[in-house]
Short mmCIF file of C-alpha atoms and ligand atoms in Angstrom, two decimals:
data_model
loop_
_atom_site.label_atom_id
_atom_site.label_comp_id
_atom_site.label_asym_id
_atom_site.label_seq_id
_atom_site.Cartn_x
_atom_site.Cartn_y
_atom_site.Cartn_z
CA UNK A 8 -12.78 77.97 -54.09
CA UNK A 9 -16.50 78.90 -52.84
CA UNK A 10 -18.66 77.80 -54.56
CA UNK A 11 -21.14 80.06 -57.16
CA UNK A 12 -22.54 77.76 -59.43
CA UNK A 13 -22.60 74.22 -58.00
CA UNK A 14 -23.85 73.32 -54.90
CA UNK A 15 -23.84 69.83 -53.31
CA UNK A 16 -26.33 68.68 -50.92
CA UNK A 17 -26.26 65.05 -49.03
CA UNK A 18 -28.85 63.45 -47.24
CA UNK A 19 -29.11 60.29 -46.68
CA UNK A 20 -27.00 58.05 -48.55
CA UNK A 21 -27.61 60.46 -51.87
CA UNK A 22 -25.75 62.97 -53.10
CA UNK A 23 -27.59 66.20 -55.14
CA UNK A 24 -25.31 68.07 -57.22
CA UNK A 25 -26.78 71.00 -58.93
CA UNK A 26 -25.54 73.06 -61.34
CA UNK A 27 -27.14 76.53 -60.83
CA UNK A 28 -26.37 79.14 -63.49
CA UNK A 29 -30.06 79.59 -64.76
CA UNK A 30 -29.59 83.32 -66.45
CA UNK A 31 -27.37 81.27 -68.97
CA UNK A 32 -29.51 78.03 -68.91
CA UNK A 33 -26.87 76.51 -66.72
CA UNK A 34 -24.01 76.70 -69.07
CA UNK A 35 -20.82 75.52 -68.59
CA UNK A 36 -18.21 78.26 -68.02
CA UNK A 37 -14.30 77.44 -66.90
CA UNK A 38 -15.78 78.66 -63.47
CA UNK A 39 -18.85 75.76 -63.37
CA UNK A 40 -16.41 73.34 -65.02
CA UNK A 41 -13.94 74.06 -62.13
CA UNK A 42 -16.60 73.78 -59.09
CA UNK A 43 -18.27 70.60 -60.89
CA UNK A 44 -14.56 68.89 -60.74
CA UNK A 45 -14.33 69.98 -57.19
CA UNK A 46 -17.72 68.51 -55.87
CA UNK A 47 -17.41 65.76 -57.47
CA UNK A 48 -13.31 65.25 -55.52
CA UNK A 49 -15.16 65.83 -52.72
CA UNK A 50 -17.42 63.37 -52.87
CA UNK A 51 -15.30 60.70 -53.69
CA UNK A 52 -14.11 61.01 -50.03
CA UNK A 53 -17.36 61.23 -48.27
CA UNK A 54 -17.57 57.78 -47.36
CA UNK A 55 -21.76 58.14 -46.57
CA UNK A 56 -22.27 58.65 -50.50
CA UNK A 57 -23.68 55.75 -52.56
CA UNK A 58 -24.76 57.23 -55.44
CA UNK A 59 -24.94 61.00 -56.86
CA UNK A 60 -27.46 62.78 -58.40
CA UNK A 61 -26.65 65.82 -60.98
CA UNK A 62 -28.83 68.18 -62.49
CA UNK A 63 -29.77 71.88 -63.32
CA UNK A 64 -31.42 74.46 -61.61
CA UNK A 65 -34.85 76.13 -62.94
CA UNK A 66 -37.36 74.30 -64.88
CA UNK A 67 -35.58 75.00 -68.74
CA UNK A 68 -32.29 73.26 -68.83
CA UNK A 69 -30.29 70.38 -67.48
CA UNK A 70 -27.22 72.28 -69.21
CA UNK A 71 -27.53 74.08 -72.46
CA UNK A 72 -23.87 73.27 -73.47
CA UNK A 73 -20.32 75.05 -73.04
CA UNK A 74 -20.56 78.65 -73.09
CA UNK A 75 -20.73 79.79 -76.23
CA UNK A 76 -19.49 83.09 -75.03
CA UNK A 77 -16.16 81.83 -74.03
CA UNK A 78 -15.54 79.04 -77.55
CA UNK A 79 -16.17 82.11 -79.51
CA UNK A 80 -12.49 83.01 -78.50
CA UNK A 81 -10.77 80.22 -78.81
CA UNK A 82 -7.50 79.64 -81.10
CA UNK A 83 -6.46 76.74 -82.38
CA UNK A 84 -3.98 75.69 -79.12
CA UNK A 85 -6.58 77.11 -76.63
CA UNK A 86 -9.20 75.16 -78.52
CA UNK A 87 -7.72 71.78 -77.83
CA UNK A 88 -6.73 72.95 -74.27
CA UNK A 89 -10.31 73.80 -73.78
CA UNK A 90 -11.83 70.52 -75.45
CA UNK A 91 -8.96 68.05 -72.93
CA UNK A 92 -9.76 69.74 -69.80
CA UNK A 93 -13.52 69.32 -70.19
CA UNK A 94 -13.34 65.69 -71.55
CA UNK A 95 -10.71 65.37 -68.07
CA UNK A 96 -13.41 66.34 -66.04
CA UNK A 97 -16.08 64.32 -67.38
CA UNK A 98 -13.66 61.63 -67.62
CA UNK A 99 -13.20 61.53 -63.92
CA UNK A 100 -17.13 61.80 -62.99
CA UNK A 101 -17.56 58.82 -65.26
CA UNK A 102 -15.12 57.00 -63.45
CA UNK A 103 -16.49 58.07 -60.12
CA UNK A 104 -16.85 54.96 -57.76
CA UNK A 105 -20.46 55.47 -57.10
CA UNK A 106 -23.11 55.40 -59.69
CA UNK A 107 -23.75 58.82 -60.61
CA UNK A 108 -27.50 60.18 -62.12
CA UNK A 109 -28.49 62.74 -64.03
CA UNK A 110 -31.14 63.77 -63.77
CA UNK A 111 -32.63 65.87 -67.23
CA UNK A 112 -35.41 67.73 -66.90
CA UNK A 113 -35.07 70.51 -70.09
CA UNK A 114 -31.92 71.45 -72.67
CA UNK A 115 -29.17 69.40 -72.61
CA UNK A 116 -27.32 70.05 -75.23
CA UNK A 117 -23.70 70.07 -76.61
CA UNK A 118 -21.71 70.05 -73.57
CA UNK A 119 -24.75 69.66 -71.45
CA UNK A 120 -25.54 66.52 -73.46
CA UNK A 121 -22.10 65.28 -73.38
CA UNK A 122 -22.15 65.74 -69.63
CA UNK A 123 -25.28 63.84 -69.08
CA UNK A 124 -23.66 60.87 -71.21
CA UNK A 125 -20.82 61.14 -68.72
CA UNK A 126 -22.76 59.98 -66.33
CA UNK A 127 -23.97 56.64 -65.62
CA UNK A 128 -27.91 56.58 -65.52
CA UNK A 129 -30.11 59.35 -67.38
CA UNK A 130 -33.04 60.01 -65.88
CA UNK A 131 -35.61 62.57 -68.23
CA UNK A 132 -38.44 64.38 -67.76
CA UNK A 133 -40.97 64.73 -70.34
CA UNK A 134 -39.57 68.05 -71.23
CA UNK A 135 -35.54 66.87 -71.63
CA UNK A 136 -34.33 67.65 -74.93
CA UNK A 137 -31.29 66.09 -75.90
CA UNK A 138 -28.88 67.56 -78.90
CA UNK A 139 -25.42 68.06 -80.21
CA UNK A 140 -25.86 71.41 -82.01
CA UNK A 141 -22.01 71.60 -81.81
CA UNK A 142 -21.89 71.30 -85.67
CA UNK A 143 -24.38 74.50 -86.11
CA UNK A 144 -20.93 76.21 -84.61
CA UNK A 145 -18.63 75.37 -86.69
CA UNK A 146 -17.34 72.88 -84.15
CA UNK A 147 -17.78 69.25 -82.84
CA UNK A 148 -18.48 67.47 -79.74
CA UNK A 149 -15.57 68.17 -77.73
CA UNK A 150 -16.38 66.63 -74.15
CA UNK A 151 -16.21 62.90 -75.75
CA UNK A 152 -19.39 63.14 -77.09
CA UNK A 153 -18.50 62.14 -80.47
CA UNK A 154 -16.97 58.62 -78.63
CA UNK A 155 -19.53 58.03 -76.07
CA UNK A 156 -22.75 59.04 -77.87
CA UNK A 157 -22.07 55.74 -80.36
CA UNK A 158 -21.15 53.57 -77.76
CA UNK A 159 -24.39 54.28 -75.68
CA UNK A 160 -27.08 54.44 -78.71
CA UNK A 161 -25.28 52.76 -81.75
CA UNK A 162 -22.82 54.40 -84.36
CA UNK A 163 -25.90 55.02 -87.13
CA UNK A 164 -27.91 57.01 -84.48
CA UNK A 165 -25.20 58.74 -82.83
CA UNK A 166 -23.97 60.04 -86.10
CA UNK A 167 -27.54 61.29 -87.12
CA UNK A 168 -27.86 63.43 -83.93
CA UNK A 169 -24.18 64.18 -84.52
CA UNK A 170 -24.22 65.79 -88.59
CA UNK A 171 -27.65 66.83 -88.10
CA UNK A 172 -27.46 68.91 -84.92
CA UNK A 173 -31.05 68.31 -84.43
CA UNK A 174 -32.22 68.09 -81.24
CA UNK A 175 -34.13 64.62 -79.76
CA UNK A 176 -36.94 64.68 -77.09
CA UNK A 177 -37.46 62.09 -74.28
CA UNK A 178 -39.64 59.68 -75.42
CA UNK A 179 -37.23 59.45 -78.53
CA UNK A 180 -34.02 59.55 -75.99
CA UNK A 181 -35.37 56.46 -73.80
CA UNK A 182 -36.33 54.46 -76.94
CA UNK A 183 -32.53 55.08 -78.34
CA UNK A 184 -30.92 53.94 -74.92
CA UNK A 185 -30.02 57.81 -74.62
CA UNK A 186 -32.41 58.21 -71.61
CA UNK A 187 -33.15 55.35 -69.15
CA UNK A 188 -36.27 55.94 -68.40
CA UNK A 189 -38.83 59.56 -68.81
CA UNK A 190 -40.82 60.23 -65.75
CA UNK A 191 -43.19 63.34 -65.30
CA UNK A 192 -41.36 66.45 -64.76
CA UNK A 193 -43.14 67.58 -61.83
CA UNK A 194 -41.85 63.77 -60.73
CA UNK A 195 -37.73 64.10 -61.84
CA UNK A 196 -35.91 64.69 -58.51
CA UNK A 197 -38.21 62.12 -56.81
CA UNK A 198 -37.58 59.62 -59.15
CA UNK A 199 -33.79 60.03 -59.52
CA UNK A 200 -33.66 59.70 -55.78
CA UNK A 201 -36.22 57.13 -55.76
CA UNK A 202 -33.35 55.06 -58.48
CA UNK A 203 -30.61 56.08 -56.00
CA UNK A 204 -31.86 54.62 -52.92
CA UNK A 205 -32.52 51.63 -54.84
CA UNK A 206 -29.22 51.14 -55.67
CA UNK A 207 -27.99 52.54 -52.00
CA UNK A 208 -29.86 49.40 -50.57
CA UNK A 209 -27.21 46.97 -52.48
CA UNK A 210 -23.45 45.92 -51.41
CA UNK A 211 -21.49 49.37 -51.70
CA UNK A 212 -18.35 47.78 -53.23
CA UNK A 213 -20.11 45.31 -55.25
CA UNK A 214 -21.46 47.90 -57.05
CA UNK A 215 -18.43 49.86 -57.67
CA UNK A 216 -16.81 46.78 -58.57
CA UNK A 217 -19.60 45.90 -61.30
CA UNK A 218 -19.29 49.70 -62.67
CA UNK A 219 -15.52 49.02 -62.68
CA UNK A 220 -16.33 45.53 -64.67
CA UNK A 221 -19.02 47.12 -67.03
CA UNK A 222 -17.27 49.91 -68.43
CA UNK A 223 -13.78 48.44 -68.03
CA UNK A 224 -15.28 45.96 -70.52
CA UNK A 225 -16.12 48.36 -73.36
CA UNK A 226 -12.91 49.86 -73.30
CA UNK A 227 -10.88 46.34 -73.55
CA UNK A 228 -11.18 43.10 -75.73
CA UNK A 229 -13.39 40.26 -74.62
CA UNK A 230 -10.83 38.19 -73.23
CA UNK A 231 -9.40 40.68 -71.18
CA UNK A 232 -12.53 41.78 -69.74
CA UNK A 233 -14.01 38.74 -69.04
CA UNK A 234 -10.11 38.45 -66.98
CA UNK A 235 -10.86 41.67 -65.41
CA UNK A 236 -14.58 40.38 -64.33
CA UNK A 237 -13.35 37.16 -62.55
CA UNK A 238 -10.92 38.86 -60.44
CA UNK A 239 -12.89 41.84 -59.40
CA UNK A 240 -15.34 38.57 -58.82
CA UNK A 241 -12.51 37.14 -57.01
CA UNK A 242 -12.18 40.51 -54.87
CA UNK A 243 -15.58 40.94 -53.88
CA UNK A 244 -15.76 36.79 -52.52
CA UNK A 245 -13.32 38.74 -49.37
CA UNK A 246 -15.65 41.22 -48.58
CA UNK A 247 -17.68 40.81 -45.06
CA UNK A 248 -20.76 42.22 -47.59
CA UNK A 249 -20.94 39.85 -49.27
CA UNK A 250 -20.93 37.29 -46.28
CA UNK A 251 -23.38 39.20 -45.10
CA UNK A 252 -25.94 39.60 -48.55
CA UNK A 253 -25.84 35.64 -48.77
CA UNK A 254 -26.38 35.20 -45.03
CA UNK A 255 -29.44 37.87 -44.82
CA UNK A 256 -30.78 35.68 -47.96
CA UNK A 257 -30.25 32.01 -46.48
CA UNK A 258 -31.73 33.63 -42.99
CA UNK A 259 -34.68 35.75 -44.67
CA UNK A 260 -33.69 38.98 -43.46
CA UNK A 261 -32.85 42.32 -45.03
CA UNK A 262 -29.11 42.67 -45.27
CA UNK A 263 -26.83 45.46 -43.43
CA UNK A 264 -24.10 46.45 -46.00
CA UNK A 265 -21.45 48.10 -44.07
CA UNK A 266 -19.13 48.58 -47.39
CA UNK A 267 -16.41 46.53 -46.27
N1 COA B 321 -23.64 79.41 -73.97
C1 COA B 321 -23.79 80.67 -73.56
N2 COA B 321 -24.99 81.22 -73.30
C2 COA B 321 -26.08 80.44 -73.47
C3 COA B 321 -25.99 79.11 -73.92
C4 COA B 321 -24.69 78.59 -74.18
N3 COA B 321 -24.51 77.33 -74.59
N4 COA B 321 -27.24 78.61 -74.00
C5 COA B 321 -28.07 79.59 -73.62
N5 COA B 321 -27.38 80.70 -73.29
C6 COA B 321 -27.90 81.98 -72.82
C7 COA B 321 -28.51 82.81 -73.94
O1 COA B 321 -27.50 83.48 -74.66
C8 COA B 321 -29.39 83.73 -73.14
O2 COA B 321 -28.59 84.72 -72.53
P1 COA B 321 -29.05 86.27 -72.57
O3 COA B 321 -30.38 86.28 -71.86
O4 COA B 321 -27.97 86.97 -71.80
O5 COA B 321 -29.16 86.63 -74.00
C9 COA B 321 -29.89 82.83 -72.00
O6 COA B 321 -28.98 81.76 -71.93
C10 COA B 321 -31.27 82.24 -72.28
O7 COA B 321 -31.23 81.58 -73.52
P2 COA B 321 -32.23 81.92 -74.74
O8 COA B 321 -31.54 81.55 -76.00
O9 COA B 321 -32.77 83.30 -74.62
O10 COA B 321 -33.42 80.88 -74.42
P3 COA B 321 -34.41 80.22 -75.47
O11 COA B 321 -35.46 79.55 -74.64
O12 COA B 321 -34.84 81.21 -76.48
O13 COA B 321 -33.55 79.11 -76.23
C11 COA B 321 -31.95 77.30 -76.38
C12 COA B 321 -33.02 78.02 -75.53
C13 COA B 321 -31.32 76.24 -75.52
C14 COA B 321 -32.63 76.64 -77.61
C15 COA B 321 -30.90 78.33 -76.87
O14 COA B 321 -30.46 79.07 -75.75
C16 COA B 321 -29.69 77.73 -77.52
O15 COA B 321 -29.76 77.31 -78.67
N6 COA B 321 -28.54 77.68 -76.79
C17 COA B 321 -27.30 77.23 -77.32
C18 COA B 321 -27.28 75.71 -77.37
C19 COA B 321 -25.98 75.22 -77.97
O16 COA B 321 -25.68 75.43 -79.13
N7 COA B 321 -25.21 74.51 -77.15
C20 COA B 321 -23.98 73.91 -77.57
C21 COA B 321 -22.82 74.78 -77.31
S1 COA B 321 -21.33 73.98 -77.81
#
């Protein structure tokens, strides 16, 4: 499939991924859902990659949600059909290997909102607006945000955003946990890259292994988690990383993660 919406660029040990649908404020048609899925897949195999950054194109909207246009025909089979294959595909960026940003710098709402809480670190801009309007529609949060909104900000808030529809800005998103940090938006792309280099400069597989560990953990009981923590501890003691981060510390040097 070529791609019309999404394009990927790489540099460096970052990956950009931008959605780029700006007449509709970057909404998310089967087409942009499709091309999403596939840069994402290809990713996954691009063993330079240590962390992914995804955002919107133009200067209003991160996403403004699902298209609107294409929900307004939905049936009652379709509908489900339509809510599965978008939670599918936000399922498997959430459970991509690397850590993946987004990086919000106007509307992200509804599906653009449960998108960005797909991902693992939310960057904002002083002009992200965060929402799930969903209910104005005569629908709900279909792309899991209705399960992940709670877990990230607490069941009380989530709800509120959730039956109100309102919309939340970014000073009020980073002091809910919604947003990890607001930055200035002339500032957004630096920053997110500046936050994935920082992470690049750490043990490739460690990292995958403590994204593995944290959000294995939410989804399981405490015993099994903490289980699930001391073997993917266990795991990572083979590794010729980390040989090598405790030997660059004991030697005062920078250490050379090769990702093995
Ligand atoms: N689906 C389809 N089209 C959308 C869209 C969506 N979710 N969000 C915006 N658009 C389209 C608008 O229809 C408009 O298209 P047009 O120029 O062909 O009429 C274009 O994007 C620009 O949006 P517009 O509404 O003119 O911009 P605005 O600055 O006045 O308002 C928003 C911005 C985000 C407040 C408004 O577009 C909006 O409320 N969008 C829907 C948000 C929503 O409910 N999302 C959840 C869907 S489940």
């Amino acid at each position: 499939m070529s791609e019309k919406y999404v394009r990927t660029e790489v540099s460096g040990s970052t990956a950009t991924v931008t959605i780029d649908r700006q007449a509709k404020l970057n909404a998310l048609n089967p087409r942009v859902v499709a091309e999403l899925d596939a840069a994402f897949g290809r990713l996954r195999d691009d063993g330079r990659v240590r962390a992914v950054i995804l955002t919107g194109a133009g200067d209003k909207a991160f996403v403004a949600g699902a298209d609107i246009g294409v929900l307004a025909e939905m049936g009652t089979l379709t509908g489900t059909e339509v809510s599965r294959s978008g939670q599918e595909v936000l399922r498997r960026i959430e459970r991509f290997p690397r850590p993946v940003i987004a990086a919000v710098g106007g509307y992200a709402l509804g599906g653009g909102c449960e998108l960005a809480l797909a991902c693992h670190l939310r960057v904002a801009s002083e002009r992200a607006r965060f929402g799930l309007p969903e209910v104005g529609l005569g629908i709900i949060p279909g792309y899991g945000g209705t399960v992940r909104l709670a877990r990230l900000v607490g069941l009380g808030r989530a709800v509120e955003m959730i039956v109100t529809g309102d919309m939340i800005g970014a000073d009020k998103a980073a002091e809910t946990g919604l947003a990890n940090m607001v930055v200035p938006h002339a500032e957004l792309m630096d920053r997110a890259r500046a936050l994935a280099a920082r992470i690049a400069r750490n043990a490739p597989v460690a990292v995958e292994m403590a994204l593995a560990s944290a959000y294995g953990a939410v989804e399981s009981t405490m015993d099994h988690a903490l289980e699930f923590e001391a073997s993917l501890f266990g795991l990572l003691a083979s590794t010729d990383d980390m040989r090598e981060g405790m030997a660059a510390f004991l030697e005062k040097r920078k250490a050379n993660f090769e990702g093995s």
